[in-house]
Coordinates of C-alpha atoms in Angstrom, one line a residue:
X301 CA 15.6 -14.7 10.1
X302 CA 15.8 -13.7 6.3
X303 CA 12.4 -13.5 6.3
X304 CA 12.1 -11.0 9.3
X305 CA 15.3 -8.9 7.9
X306 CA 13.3 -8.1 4.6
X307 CA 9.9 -7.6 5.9
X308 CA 11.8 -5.0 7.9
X309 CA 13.4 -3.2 5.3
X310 CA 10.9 -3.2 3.3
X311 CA 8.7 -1.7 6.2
X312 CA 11.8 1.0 6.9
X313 CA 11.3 2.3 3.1
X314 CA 7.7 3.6 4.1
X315 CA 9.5 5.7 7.2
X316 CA 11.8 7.4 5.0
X317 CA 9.0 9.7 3.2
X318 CA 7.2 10.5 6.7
X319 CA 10.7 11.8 8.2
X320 CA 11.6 13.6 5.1
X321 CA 8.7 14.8 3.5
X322 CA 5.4 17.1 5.1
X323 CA 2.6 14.2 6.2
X324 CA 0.3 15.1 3.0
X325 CA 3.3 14.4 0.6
X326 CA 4.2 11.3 2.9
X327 CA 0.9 9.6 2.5
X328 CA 0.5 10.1 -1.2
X329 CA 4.4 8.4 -1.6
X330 CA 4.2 5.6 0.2
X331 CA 0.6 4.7 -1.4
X332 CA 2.2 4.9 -4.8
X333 CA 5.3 3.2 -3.3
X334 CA 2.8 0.2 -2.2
X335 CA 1.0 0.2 -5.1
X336 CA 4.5 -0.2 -7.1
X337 CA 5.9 -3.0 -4.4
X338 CA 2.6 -4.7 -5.0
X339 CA 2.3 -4.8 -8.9
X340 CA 6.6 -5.6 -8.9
X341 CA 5.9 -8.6 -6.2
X342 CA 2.6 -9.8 -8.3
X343 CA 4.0 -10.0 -11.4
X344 CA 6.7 -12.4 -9.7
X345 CA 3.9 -14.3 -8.4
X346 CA 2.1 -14.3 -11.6
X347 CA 4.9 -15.3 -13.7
X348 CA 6.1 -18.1 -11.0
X349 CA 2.9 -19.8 -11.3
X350 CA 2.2 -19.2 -15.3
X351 CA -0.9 -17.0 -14.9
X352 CA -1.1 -14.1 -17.3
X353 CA 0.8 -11.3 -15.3
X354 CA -2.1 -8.6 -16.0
X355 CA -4.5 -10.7 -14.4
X356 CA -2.8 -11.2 -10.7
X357 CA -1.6 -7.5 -11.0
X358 CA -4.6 -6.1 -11.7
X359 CA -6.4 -7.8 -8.7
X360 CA -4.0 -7.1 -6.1
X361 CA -4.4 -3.4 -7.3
X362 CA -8.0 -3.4 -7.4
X363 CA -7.9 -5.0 -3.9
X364 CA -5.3 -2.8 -2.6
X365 CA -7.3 0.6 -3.9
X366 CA -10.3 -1.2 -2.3
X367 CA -8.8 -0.6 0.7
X368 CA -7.1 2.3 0.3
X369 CA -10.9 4.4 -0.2
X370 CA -12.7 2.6 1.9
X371 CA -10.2 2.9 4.9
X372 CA -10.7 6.8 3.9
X373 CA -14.1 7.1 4.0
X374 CA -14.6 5.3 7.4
X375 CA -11.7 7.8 8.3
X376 CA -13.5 10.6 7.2
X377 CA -16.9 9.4 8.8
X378 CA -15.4 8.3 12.4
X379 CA -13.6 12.1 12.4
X380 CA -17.0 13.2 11.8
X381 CA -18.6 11.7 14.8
X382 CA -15.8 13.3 16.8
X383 CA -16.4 16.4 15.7
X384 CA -20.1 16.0 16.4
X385 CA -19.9 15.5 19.7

């Protein structure tokens, strides 16, 4: 039950930019707010398990931007092919 309770609040902080802020400003937010949940939460992980910090954050980052463009530009190219026809 813990587990559910703060995988939900954490989801409920990404809500409170789209309800509160125009969707361009939203997006932008809760991206940097990821990318700060994920570098904080890494570090944890890093230093649990005695790997250099840098190391784990830096991968999870890379990994996570990965994502970020890529899920943009297939975005940009499916909106495209709706356009088209």
């Amino acid at each position: 039950m813990a587990t559910f309770v703060a995988k939900f609040v954490i989801a409920m902080t990404f809500v409170v930019p789209v309800v509160t802020r125009p969707l361009d400003q939203a997006i932008v937010i809760s991206v940097i707010w990821g990318l700060l949940l994920l570098a904080v939460l890494s570090f944890f992980v890093a230093r649990a398990q005695a790997i250099p910090p840098w190391k784990v954050i830096g991968e999870h980052l890379l990994i996570a931007l990965s994502v970020v463009v890529i899920t943009y530009a297939v975005g940009d190219w499916v909106q495209g092919l709706v356009e088209a026809k």
